Tab-separated table of C-alpha atoms and ligand atoms in Angstrom:
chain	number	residue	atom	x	y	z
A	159	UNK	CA	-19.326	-3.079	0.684
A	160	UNK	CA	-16.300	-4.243	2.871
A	161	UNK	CA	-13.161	-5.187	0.886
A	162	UNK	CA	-11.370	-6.520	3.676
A	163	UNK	CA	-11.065	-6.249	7.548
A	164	UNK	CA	-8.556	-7.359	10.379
A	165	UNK	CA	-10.379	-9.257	12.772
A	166	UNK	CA	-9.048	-8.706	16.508
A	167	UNK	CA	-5.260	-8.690	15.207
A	168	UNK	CA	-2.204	-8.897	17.551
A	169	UNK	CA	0.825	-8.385	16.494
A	170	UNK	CA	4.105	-9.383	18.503
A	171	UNK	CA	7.794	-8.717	17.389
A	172	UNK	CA	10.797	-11.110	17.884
A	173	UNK	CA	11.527	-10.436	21.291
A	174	UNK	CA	7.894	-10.229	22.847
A	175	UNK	CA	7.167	-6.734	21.955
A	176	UNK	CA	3.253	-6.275	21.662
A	177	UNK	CA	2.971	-3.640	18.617
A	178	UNK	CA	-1.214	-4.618	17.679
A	179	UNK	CA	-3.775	-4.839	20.385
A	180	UNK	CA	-7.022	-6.842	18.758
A	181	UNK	CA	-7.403	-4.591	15.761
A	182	UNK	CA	-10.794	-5.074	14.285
A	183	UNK	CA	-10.875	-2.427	11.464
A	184	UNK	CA	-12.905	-2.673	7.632
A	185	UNK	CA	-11.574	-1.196	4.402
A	186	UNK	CA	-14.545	-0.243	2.516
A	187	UNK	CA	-14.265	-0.976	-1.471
A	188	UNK	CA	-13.132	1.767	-3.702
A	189	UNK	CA	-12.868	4.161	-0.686
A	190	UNK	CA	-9.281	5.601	1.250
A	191	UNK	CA	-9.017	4.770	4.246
A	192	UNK	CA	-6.369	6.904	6.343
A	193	UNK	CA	-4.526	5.378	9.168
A	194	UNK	CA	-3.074	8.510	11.216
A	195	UNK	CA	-1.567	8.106	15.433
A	196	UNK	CA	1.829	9.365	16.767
A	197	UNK	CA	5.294	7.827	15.636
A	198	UNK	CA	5.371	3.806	16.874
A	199	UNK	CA	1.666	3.465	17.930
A	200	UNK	CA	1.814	0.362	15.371
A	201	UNK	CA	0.877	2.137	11.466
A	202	UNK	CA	3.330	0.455	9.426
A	203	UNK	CA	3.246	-2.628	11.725
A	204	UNK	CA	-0.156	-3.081	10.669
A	205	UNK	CA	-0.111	-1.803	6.965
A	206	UNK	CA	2.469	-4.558	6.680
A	207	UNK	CA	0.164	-7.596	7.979
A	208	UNK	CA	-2.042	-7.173	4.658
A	209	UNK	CA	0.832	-8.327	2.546
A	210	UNK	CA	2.755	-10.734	4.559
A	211	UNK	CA	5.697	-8.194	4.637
A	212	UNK	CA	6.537	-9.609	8.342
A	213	UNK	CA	7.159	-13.386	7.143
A	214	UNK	CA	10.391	-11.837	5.899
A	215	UNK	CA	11.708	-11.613	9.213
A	216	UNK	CA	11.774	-14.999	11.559
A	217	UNK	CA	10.770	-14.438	15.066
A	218	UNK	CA	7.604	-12.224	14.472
A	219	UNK	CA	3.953	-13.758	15.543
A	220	UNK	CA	0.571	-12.844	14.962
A	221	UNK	CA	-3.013	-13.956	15.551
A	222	UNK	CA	-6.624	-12.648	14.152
A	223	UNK	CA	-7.286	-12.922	10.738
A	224	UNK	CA	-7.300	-9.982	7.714
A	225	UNK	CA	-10.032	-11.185	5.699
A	226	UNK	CA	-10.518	-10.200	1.901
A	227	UNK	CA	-14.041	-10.235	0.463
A	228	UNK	CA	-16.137	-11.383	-1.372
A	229	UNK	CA	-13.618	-14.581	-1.630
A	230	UNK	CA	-13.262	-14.821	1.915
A	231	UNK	CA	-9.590	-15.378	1.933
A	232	UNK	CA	-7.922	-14.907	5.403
A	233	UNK	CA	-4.503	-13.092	4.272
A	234	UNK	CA	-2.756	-14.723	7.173
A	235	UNK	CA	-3.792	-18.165	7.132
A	236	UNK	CA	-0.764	-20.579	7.248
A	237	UNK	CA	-2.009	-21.891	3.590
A	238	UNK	CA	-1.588	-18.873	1.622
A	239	UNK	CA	1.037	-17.676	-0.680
A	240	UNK	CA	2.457	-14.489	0.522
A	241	UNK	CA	3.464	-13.943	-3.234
A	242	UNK	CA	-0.009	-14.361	-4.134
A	243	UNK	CA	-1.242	-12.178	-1.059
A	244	UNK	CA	1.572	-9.332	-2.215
A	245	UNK	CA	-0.447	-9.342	-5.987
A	246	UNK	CA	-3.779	-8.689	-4.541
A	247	UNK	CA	-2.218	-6.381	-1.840
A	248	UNK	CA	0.457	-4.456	-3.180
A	249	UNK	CA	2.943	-1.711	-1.023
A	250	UNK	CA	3.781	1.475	-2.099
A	251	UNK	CA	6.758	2.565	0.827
A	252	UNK	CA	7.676	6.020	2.287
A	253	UNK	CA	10.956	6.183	0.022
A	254	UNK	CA	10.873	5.485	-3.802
A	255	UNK	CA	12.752	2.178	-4.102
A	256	UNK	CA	12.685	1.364	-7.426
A	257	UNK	CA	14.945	-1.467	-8.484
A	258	UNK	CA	18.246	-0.797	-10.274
A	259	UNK	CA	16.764	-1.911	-13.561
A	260	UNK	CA	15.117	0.154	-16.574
A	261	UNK	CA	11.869	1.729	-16.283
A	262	UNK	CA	10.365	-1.010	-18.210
A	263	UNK	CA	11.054	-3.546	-15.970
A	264	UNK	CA	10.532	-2.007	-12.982
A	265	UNK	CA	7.084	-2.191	-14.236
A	266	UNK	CA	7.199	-5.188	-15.962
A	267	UNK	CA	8.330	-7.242	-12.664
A	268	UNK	CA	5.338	-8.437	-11.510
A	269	UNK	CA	4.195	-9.853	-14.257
A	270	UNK	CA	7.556	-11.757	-14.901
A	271	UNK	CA	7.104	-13.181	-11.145
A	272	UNK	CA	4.137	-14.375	-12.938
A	273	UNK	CA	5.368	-16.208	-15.343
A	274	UNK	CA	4.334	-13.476	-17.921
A	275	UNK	CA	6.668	-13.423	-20.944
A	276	UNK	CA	4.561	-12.762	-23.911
A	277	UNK	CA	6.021	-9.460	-25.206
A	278	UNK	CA	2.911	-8.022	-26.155
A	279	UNK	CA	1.181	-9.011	-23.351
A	280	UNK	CA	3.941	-7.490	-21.206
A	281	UNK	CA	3.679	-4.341	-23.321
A	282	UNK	CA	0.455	-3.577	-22.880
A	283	UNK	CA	0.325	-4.109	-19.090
A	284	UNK	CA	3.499	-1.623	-18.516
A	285	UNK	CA	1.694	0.888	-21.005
A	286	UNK	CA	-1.762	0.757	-18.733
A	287	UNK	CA	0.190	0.637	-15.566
A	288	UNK	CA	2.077	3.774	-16.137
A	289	UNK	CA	-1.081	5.096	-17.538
A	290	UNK	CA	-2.812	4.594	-14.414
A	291	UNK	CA	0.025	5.927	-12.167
A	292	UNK	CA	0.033	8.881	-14.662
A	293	UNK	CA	3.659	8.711	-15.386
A	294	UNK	CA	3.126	7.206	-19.221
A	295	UNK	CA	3.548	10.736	-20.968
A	296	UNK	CA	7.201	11.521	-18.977
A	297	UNK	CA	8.870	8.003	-20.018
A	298	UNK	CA	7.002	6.490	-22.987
A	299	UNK	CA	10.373	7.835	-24.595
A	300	UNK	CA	12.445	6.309	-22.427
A	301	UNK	CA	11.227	3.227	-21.120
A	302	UNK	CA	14.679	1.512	-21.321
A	303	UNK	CA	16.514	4.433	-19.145
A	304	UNK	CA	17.359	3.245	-15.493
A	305	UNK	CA	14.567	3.985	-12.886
A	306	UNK	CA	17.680	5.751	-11.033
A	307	UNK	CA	17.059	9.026	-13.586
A	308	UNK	CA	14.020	9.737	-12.517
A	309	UNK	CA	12.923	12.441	-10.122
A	310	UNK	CA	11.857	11.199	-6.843
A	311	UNK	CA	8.136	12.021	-8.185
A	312	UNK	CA	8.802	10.527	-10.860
A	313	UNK	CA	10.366	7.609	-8.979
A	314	UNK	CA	7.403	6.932	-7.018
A	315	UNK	CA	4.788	7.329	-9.952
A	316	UNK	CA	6.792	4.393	-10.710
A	317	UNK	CA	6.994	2.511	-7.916
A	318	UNK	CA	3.220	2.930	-8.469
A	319	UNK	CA	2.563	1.567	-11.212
A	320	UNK	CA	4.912	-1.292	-10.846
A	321	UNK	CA	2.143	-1.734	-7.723
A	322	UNK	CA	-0.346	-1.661	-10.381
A	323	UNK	CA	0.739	-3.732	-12.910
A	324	UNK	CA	-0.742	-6.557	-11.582
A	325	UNK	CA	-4.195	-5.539	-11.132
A	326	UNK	CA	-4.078	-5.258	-7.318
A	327	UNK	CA	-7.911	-5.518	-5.444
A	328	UNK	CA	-5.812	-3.083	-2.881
A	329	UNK	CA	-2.981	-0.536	-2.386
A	330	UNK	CA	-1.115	-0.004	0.841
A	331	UNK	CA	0.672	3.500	0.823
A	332	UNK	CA	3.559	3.450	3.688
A	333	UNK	CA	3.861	7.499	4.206
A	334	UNK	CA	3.990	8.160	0.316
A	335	UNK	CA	4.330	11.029	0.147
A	336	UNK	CA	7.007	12.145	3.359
A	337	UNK	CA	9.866	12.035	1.464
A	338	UNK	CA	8.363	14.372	-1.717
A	339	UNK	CA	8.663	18.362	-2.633
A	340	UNK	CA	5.037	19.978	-2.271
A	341	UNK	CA	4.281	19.860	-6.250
A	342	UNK	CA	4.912	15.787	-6.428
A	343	UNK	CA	2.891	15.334	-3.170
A	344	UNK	CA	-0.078	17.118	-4.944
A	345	UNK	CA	0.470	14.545	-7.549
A	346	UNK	CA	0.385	11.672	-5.954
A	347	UNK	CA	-2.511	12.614	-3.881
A	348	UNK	CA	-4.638	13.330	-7.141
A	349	UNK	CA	-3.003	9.882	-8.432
A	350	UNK	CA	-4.666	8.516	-4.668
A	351	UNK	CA	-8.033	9.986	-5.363
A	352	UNK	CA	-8.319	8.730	-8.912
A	353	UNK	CA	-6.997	5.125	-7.889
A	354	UNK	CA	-10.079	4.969	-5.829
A	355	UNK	CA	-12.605	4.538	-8.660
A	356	UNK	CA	-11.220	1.113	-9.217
A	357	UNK	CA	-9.337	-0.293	-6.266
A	358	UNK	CA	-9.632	-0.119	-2.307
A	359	UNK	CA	-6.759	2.236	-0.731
A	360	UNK	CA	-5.369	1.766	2.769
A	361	UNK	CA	-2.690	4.917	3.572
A	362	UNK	CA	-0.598	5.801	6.409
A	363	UNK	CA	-0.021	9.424	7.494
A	364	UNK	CA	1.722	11.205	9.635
A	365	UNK	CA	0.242	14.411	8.196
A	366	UNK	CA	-3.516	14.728	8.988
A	367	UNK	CA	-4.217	17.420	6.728
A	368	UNK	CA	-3.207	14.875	3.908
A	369	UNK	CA	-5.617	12.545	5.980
A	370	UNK	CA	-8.454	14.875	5.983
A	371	UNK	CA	-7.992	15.850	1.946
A	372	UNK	CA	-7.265	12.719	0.590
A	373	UNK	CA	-9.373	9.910	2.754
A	374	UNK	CA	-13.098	8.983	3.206
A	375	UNK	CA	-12.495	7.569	6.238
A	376	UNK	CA	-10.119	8.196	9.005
A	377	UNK	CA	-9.081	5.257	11.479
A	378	UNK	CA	-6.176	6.846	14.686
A	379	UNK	CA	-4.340	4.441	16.944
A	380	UNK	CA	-2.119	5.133	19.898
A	381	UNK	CA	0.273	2.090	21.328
A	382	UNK	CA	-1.263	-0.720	19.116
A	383	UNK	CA	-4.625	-0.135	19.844
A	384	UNK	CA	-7.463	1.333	17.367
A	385	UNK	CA	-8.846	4.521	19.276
A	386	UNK	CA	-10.904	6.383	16.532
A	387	UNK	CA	-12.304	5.063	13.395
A	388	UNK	CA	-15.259	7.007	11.016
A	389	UNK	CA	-15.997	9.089	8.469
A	390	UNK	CA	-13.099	11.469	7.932
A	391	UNK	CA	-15.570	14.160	7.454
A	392	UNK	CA	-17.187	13.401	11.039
A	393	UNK	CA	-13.460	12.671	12.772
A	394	UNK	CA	-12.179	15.678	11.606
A	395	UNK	CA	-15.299	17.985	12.421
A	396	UNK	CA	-15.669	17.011	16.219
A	397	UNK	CA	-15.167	19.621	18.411
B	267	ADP	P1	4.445	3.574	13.469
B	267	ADP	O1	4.417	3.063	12.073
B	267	ADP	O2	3.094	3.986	13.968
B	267	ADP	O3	5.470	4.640	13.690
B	267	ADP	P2	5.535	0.954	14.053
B	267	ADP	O4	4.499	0.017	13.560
B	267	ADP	O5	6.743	1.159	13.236
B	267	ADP	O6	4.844	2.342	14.415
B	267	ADP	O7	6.018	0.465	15.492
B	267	ADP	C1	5.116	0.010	16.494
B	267	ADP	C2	5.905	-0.451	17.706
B	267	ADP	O8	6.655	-1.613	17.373
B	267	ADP	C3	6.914	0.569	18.211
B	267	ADP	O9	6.975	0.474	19.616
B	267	ADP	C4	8.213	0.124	17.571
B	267	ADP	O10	9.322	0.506	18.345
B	267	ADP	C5	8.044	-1.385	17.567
B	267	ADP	N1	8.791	-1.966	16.436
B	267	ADP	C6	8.740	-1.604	15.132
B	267	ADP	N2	9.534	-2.372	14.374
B	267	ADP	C7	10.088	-3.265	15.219
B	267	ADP	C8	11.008	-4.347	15.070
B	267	ADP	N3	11.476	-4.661	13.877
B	267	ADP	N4	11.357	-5.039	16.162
B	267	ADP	C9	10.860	-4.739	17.374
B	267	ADP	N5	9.992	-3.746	17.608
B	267	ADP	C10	9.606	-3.016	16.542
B	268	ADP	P1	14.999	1.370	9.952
B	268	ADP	O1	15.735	1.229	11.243
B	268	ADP	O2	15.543	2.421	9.032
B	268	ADP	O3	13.496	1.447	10.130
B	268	ADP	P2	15.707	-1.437	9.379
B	268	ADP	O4	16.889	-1.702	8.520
B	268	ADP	O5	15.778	-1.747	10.830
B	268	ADP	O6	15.235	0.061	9.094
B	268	ADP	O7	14.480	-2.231	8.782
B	268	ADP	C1	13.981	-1.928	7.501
B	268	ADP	C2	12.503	-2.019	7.573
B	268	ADP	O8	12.084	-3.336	7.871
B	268	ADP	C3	11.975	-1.112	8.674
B	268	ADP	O9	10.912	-0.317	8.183
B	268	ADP	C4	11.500	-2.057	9.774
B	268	ADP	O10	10.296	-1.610	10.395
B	268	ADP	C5	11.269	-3.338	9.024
B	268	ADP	N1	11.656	-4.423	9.919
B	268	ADP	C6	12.870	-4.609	10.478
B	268	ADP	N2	12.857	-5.676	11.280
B	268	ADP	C7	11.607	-6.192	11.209
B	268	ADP	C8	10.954	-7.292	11.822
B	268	ADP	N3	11.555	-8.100	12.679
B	268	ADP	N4	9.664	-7.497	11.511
B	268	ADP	C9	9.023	-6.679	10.666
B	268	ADP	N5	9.578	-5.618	10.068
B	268	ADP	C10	10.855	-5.388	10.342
């Protein structure tokens, strides 16, 4: 089934500047899509549509809808919460960029922009989180040491499962990976491919080998427009 899908999207930055020409593109459930195209063809302006990242700056517009299934929420509907939208839809960016706080509540934020104070309940969530971003063995021992002494693997494990914590339907991955040594790339793209048997990936790439390991499906744009989208095996096969 279709998680979600951007319905002829435009995008248009302060100033006039058309970066999205009438994307229409689905994210299957529980699959990886990878969204590969040469430097400023529009990646990261579109990754950053699905959580209302550009309603941080004034002067940008947009029309088309991102639609999230089964509920049938349109993501950029005047009505919605982008603070709700950035729980369901959570970014994971090119750089680490942990906060300046302890490990703990780095993970734990989330949950306290929630509302969530019980300390058991918080607990249990940063346990599972860094659990899930396969970090929990490194810090369980240190959960009250500052984010900022952690590798930059390490450091985006975490930024991972502070993504996690609140049980997003989707993850957005900004070039995870560009700024990591070889070893912690190959960890975070087996931390990708096991995220996928319970939430709906959406990753940008500049590196298509990464595109053709790590993604069932392979979508390539050039100057805001969407040129290619299909299987990655098929994309990736043509002659
Ligand atoms: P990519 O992620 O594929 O490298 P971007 O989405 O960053 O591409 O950029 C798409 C286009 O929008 C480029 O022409 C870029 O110069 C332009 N752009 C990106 N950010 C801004 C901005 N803040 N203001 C104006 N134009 C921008
Ligand atoms: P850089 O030049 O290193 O990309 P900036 O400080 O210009 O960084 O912006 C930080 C991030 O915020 C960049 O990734 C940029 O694409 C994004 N950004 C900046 N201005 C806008 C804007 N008007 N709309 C959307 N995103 C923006």
């Amino acid at each position: 089934p279709i998680k979600a899908e951007s319905r002829d999207l435009n995008f248009y930055y302060n100033g006039g500047h058309k970066a999205l020409k009438g994307i229409t593109m689905p994210l299957y459930e529980k699959k990886i899509t990878a969204l590969i195209g040469p430097s400023g063809c529009g990646k990261s302006t579109f990754l950053r549509c699905f959580n209302r990242m550009h309603d941080l700056y004034p002067g940008n517009r947009y029309d088309g809808q991102i639609i999230m299934h089964p509920d049938n929420t349109n993501v950029l509907a005047n009505g919605v919460d982008p603070i709700e939208v950035r729980m369901r839809i959570s970014m994971v960016f090119q750089k680490p960029n942990p906060f300046p706080k302890s490990i703990y509540e780095n993970v734990a934020y989330g949950l306290r922009v929630r509302g969530e104070n019980n300390k058991r309940v918080v607990d249990d969530k940063v346990e599972e989180a860094l659990k899930g971003a396969a970090l929990w063995d490194e810090v369980k021992n240190r959960l009250h040491d500052l984010a900022f002494n952690l590798s930059g693997g390490q450091q985006q494990r975490l930024c991972i499962a502070r993504a996690l914590a609140t049980d997003p339907e989707i993850m957005l991955f900004d070039e995870p990976t560009s700024a990591l040594d070889p070893i912690a790339t190959a960890n975070i793209e087996e931390l990708m491919s096991e995220l996928r048997n319970k939430l709906t990936i959406l990753v940008v790439t500049h590196n298509m080998q990464q595109a053709a390991r790590v993604s069932d499906y392979t979508a390539y744009m050039y100057l805001g427009e969407l040129i290619e989208y299909g299987d990655t095996d098929m994309i990736f096969t043509r002659p």
